[in-house]
Amino acid sequence: MSNYYNMPALPTEKSPKVPITVDDREVMVPGDTNLLEALQTVGIETPHICYHPYLPVSGNCRQCMVEVDNPRGMGLAIACYTPVRPGMKVATPVTSPRVKNARKAVSEFMLVNHPLDCPICDKAGECSLQENYITSGQNESRLSGAAGKQYHGTPENEFKDTKGQVRGGKRLNIGPRVILDEERCVQCDRCVRFMRHVAHDEQLQLVSRGDHTTIATFPGEKLDHPYDLCVTDVCPVGALTGKHFRFEQRVWMLSRTPSISMDDSLGANIWIDHNNGFVWRLMPRCNPEVNRSWLSNDSRLAYLQFRENRLLNTDKGISESASAVSKMLSSSAGKIAAVLGGSCTLEDAFAVKELQNAFPNRVEVFVGSLDTAGTPDGIAKSGDPVANRKGFALLGFEISAEELCKRAGEFETLVTVHADLWGANASLAAALSAIPNRIALSAFENATTQASTVRLGVNHWSEVSGTMVNCNGFLQKLNAAPVSPSENLMPAFRVLGILSGKPVSSASEAFLKLREQVPVFAEFTHESVRSAGVKLNGVSV
Amino acid sequence: MVRQIKQKPMNWIERLYIFEAFRGLFTTMKHYLRGFFRYETLPTVPYPEMKPEILPTYRAKHRLMLRPDGTPRCVACFMCAAACPANCIYIEADSSLDGRIEKKPSRFEIDHLVCVFCGLCVEACPVDAIRMDTCDTSYVHRTREDFIANLETLTQWNPNDYSQNDVLSQAAPGGIKNQQALESWKLRVY
């Protein structure tokens, strides 16, 4: 089966271009990759089930058949495991009925015992099997109704359904977060390869042979790994589904907003899938330079807390409360300590800088929220909970919040922005209670808002546009999903703008002001930062 | 093309008006008296006392079909909600208690104030769980909320009101084929 050595070589910008003939048409494709990826660069999609760009090539599904010239003439070959050779001739279904037939036959074979579950399957709508069937499958079934679908998996999971058909392997609880449906499985072994080669913890295996093959864990073991929900992404069908999203929504009803996960300094790229003003799931968004196709369970399940314990400004309008605080700040002359929490965007940090300019020599800025940093796991997490630490450093904010706890006596006012100091380390933060005015800008009601004298509710990072710089120096853009629980909430940078008397109306406007002051960002605007992010030049990693 | 219709000019008796007025009154009296003595020949229906005859093919109020054990046939696939042009169907899904069935609706609501009675939900249903053959066309409620039919009201129908040839209706609890259907169903889930 698969091993490390057949990890697919993906085309890059530096790939040499070689000429090949596709359907009697000469095209230039990257020369150091496989045929499937090469055809993709010229806009030819090849249906595939088992191939995944970030998993070793297994080549077991045979769905990506193309015809390739060989010494005996044109012959069928799988595109995912055929390297590009300069001058090769390739035939796709457009010109070759043989390829069309082969793909159709493969699709038909895969569906022989695949249950007709699509109406109730959580994967329906984003299922490779469905898509391939539409593009290259057979339009009418050749299976006799009397034979029906058969289940050949584990005998103890077998049952007769209400029509008397043999079915089996439904809703098997293989782990705390994942549910297995043996019947829907097409044995592509993507999940096995993910656990083996990416998670480096071989918890899933293919057991038995032939059409009795099923996915299973070791006896008595459960699928339990910090990245185990990624197997539900790589699963091309609805065999492995996450319990958090099971039966919640149908996928075609969701709208997607590309954003960045702000709970880790790698800044994993995500899709926020929302509908009717609620976030229903977070999905990894492929970025080859950052998180590839992976997302940790922590980041993925973070959305479950997005709506809980929200700090809503119930008494009066947020702008009025903020102006009142602004008057309070300008009437006194004591020092102000501002603490930037982990999920602050660059715009929030810049708004704090504006606060510093508005009250000269009075504002000192601290970074972090007393959380302890972990270690990078090499997949999609750097371990540092302060997501935008690099961005803060570019704006000149580097003193940690621990320092503030030691020097609490110097300050008269404390402004925390998305920083839960008391919640992270109550014993250290206790010293901060000596500061007479404590203003908390927070999305949630937490220990810090409890300990504060003024509470201003602001938007969560899933509801704001903005930018962040991840630990590898990539400038990445967050987009606001329309899921704000109340109209009386603002992004933190707008509230801070009112505090400093320099109100801004949007994140792109704030970024334009920011780039005037910080030369690293001079060449960018909000609109020019694409979804894949930009590597900043001259930023040490 | 403009087509001009020339009216016949009135003669002098018509222009006198008084005779024409009595002729009109005579027509009114004719219908009035017909209501007293030859009631059945009237073309209208005296609505609350007498209901018009409605065919089962008419798209009337919805109902949810039932399995032999009394649970709704609906598998909460959202196909009806996806097909609905008025967006009036709201569904929440849950795991089914019957191990052989994957999904069930925990909430199924149709807002009859929004519904346009197009019947696309019936067409879309893959398991024949929703039908519009109740022949019930009256919607009289006190509040707007009462117009929202839920899982409970949608499943409250009597198999005896439906044709004996309607296998699916008669297999529901209370129907003449329920016992037979339950035997092949085997498992009872409450």
Tab-separated table of C-alpha atoms in Angstrom, chain A residues 117-122 159-162 167 170-171 181 184 246-250 252-253, chain B residues 75-79 82 90 92-103 126 184-185:
chain	number	residue	atom	x	y	z
A	117	ASP	CA	-28.543	7.181	1.835
A	118	CYS	CA	-27.950	10.496	0.081
A	119	PRO	CA	-31.109	12.180	1.424
A	120	ILE	CA	-30.053	11.522	4.997
A	121	CYS	CA	-26.270	11.504	4.571
A	122	ASP	CA	-24.401	14.410	6.145
A	159	PHE	CA	-29.404	-6.159	10.464
A	160	LYS	CA	-32.464	-6.376	8.271
A	161	ASP	CA	-34.011	-3.061	7.431
A	162	THR	CA	-37.726	-2.295	7.299
A	167	ARG	CA	-27.980	-3.756	5.838
A	170	LYS	CA	-24.697	2.043	10.674
A	171	ARG	CA	-23.723	4.669	13.283
A	181	ASP	CA	-20.891	4.109	8.790
A	184	ARG	CA	-21.100	3.937	3.047
A	246	ARG	CA	-24.260	15.211	12.695
A	247	PHE	CA	-27.779	16.034	11.448
A	248	GLU	CA	-27.324	19.735	12.281
A	249	GLN	CA	-27.686	21.159	8.763
A	250	ARG	CA	-27.495	19.971	5.179
A	252	TRP	CA	-25.848	22.933	0.664
A	253	MET	CA	-27.819	25.193	2.978
B	75	VAL	CA	-36.465	11.059	7.645
B	76	ALA	CA	-35.645	14.777	8.026
B	77	CYS	CA	-33.729	14.956	4.746
B	78	PHE	CA	-34.723	18.613	4.199
B	79	MET	CA	-35.684	17.930	0.566
B	82	ALA	CA	-35.019	22.828	-0.073
B	90	TYR	CA	-38.665	24.403	9.207
B	92	GLU	CA	-34.750	20.052	12.996
B	93	ALA	CA	-33.247	16.589	12.734
B	94	ASP	CA	-32.302	14.054	15.342
B	95	SER	CA	-31.138	10.445	15.601
B	96	SER	CA	-33.928	7.938	15.191
B	97	LEU	CA	-34.760	5.644	18.090
B	98	ASP	CA	-35.249	2.767	15.673
B	99	GLY	CA	-31.795	1.328	14.987
B	100	ARG	CA	-32.741	0.500	11.423
B	101	ILE	CA	-33.575	4.084	10.578
B	102	GLU	CA	-30.962	6.796	10.641
B	103	LYS	CA	-32.722	10.095	11.084
B	126	PRO	CA	-38.146	10.725	-1.326
B	184	SER	CA	-43.683	-7.172	8.608
B	185	TRP	CA	-42.391	-4.177	10.533
